[in-house]
């Protein structure tokens, strides 16, 4: 009973993260489309190209890519080489599954979260601003620790669900 309550609570939290990430990705995609359309319109119809659209579309593309990678990981849509994985026994696959997601969790923690926070703090300390829009570059880079946190949460969920199944198999 406690496991069911724990799974329902964690499922609700994951559902909330998924919903928030999907909505954010949708907003970013619509925004990129609008910005690029405005760029084309202002350049070819008005003959006076907008100066911020190129930089804004680049920043939005960065956010779309990094947050989209977290979503792809959650949905298990990321690229993978599964030749060895598919040849293993059921128990071996579960062990590999835990090892793979543990590696992803460690990467998300140390590179994306901790490294991303250091990068954001460094850009704020240096006062680095974007060339055209004049916004802090740290606002662009904040997507790294954010996405890393999502990936870490998803990886831990995969690890714990695999560990529970592993105990049942033993």
Coordinates of C-alpha atoms in Angstrom, one line a residue:
X1 CA 0.0 0.0 0.0
X2 CA 2.8 2.4 0.8
X3 CA 4.5 1.6 -2.5
X4 CA 1.3 2.5 -4.3
X5 CA 1.0 5.8 -2.5
X6 CA 4.6 6.6 -3.2
X7 CA 4.2 5.7 -6.9
X8 CA 1.0 7.8 -7.1
X9 CA 2.8 10.8 -5.5
X10 CA 5.9 10.5 -7.6
X11 CA 3.7 9.9 -10.7
X12 CA 1.8 13.1 -9.9
X13 CA 5.0 15.1 -9.6
X14 CA 6.4 13.6 -12.8
X15 CA 3.1 14.4 -14.6
X16 CA 3.4 18.0 -13.4
X17 CA 7.0 18.3 -14.6
X18 CA 6.0 16.7 -17.9
X19 CA 3.0 19.0 -18.4
X20 CA 5.1 22.1 -17.5
X21 CA 7.9 21.1 -19.9
X22 CA 5.5 20.3 -22.8
X23 CA 3.8 23.6 -22.4
X24 CA 7.1 25.5 -22.3
X25 CA 8.3 23.6 -25.4
X26 CA 5.1 24.5 -27.2
X27 CA 5.4 28.2 -26.3
X28 CA 9.0 28.2 -27.4
X29 CA 8.1 26.5 -30.7
X30 CA 5.3 29.0 -31.4
X31 CA 7.6 31.9 -30.4
X32 CA 10.4 30.7 -32.8
X33 CA 7.9 30.4 -35.6
X34 CA 6.5 33.9 -35.0
X35 CA 10.0 35.4 -34.6
X36 CA 11.3 33.9 -37.8
X37 CA 8.1 34.8 -39.7
X38 CA 8.5 38.4 -38.5
X39 CA 12.1 38.4 -39.6
X40 CA 11.2 37.2 -43.1
X41 CA 8.3 39.7 -43.3
X42 CA 10.4 42.6 -42.1
X43 CA 13.3 41.8 -44.4
X44 CA 11.5 41.1 -47.6
X45 CA 8.2 43.1 -47.3
X46 CA 9.2 46.0 -45.2
X47 CA 12.8 46.1 -46.5
X48 CA 13.9 46.9 -43.0
X49 CA 15.0 43.7 -41.1
X50 CA 14.4 43.6 -37.4
X51 CA 17.6 43.6 -35.4
X52 CA 16.6 41.3 -32.5
X53 CA 14.9 38.5 -34.3
X54 CA 18.1 36.6 -35.2
X55 CA 19.4 36.7 -31.7
X56 CA 16.1 35.9 -30.1
X57 CA 15.5 32.9 -32.4
X58 CA 18.9 31.6 -31.6
X59 CA 18.3 31.8 -27.9
X60 CA 14.9 30.2 -28.3
X61 CA 16.4 27.4 -30.3
X62 CA 18.9 26.7 -27.6
X63 CA 16.1 26.5 -25.0
X64 CA 14.0 24.3 -27.3
X65 CA 16.9 21.9 -27.9
X66 CA 18.0 21.5 -24.3
X67 CA 14.5 21.2 -22.8
X68 CA 13.5 19.0 -25.7
X69 CA 16.4 16.6 -24.8
X70 CA 15.0 16.3 -21.3
X71 CA 11.5 15.5 -22.8
X72 CA 13.0 13.0 -25.2
X73 CA 14.8 11.3 -22.4
X74 CA 11.6 11.1 -20.3
X75 CA 9.7 9.5 -23.3
X76 CA 12.7 7.2 -24.0
X77 CA 12.9 8.7 -27.5
X78 CA 16.6 9.5 -27.4
X79 CA 19.2 7.8 -29.5
X80 CA 20.7 4.7 -28.2
X81 CA 22.8 1.7 -29.2
X82 CA 21.0 -1.3 -27.9
X83 CA 22.8 -4.2 -29.6
X84 CA 24.4 -5.5 -26.4
X85 CA 21.3 -4.6 -24.3
X86 CA 19.0 -6.7 -26.5
X87 CA 21.2 -9.7 -26.3
X88 CA 21.2 -9.8 -22.5
X89 CA 19.0 -11.9 -20.3
X90 CA 16.1 -10.2 -18.5
X91 CA 18.2 -9.8 -15.3
X92 CA 21.2 -8.5 -17.3
X93 CA 19.0 -6.0 -19.1
X94 CA 17.7 -4.7 -15.8
X95 CA 21.2 -4.3 -14.4
X96 CA 22.3 -2.5 -17.6
X97 CA 19.2 -0.3 -17.4
X98 CA 20.1 0.8 -13.9
X99 CA 23.8 1.4 -14.9
X100 CA 22.7 3.4 -17.9
X101 CA 20.4 5.6 -16.0
X102 CA 22.8 6.0 -13.2
X103 CA 25.4 7.3 -15.7
X104 CA 22.8 9.7 -17.1
X105 CA 21.9 10.9 -13.6
X106 CA 25.6 11.5 -12.7
X107 CA 26.1 13.4 -16.0
X108 CA 23.0 15.5 -15.3
X109 CA 24.1 16.3 -11.8
X110 CA 27.8 17.1 -12.4
X111 CA 27.8 18.5 -15.9
X112 CA 24.4 20.0 -16.5
X113 CA 23.4 21.1 -13.0
X114 CA 26.6 21.9 -11.2
X115 CA 28.5 23.0 -14.4
X116 CA 25.5 24.9 -15.6
X117 CA 25.2 26.8 -12.3
X118 CA 28.9 27.6 -12.4
X119 CA 28.5 28.9 -16.0
X120 CA 25.4 31.0 -15.1
X121 CA 27.2 32.5 -12.1
X122 CA 30.3 33.2 -14.1
X123 CA 28.3 35.1 -16.8
X124 CA 26.6 37.1 -14.1
X125 CA 29.9 37.9 -12.4
X126 CA 31.4 39.0 -15.7
X127 CA 28.3 41.0 -16.6
X128 CA 28.1 39.3 -20.0
X129 CA 25.2 40.6 -22.1
X130 CA 23.9 39.6 -25.5
X131 CA 25.0 41.9 -28.3
X132 CA 21.7 43.0 -29.7
X133 CA 19.1 42.5 -27.0
X134 CA 21.3 43.4 -24.1
X135 CA 20.0 40.7 -21.8
X136 CA 22.2 38.7 -19.4
X137 CA 23.6 35.7 -21.1
X138 CA 23.0 33.9 -17.8
X139 CA 19.3 33.9 -18.6
X140 CA 20.1 31.9 -21.7
X141 CA 22.4 29.5 -19.9
X142 CA 19.9 28.9 -17.0
X143 CA 18.3 26.3 -19.2
X144 CA 21.3 24.0 -18.6
X145 CA 20.8 23.4 -14.9
X146 CA 17.0 23.5 -15.4
X147 CA 17.1 20.7 -18.0
X148 CA 19.7 18.9 -15.9
X149 CA 17.4 18.9 -13.0
X150 CA 14.6 17.4 -15.1
X151 CA 16.9 14.8 -16.5
X152 CA 18.1 13.9 -13.0
X153 CA 14.6 13.5 -11.7
X154 CA 13.6 11.3 -14.7
X155 CA 16.8 9.2 -14.3
X156 CA 16.1 8.7 -10.6
X157 CA 12.6 7.6 -11.4
X158 CA 13.9 5.1 -14.0
X159 CA 16.5 3.8 -11.6
X160 CA 14.1 3.3 -8.7
X161 CA 11.5 1.7 -10.9
X162 CA 14.1 -0.7 -12.3
X163 CA 15.5 -1.4 -8.8
X164 CA 12.0 -2.4 -7.6
X165 CA 11.6 -4.7 -10.6
X166 CA 15.1 -6.1 -10.0
X167 CA 14.2 -7.1 -6.5
X168 CA 11.2 -8.9 -7.8
X169 CA 13.3 -10.8 -10.3
X170 CA 15.8 -12.0 -7.7

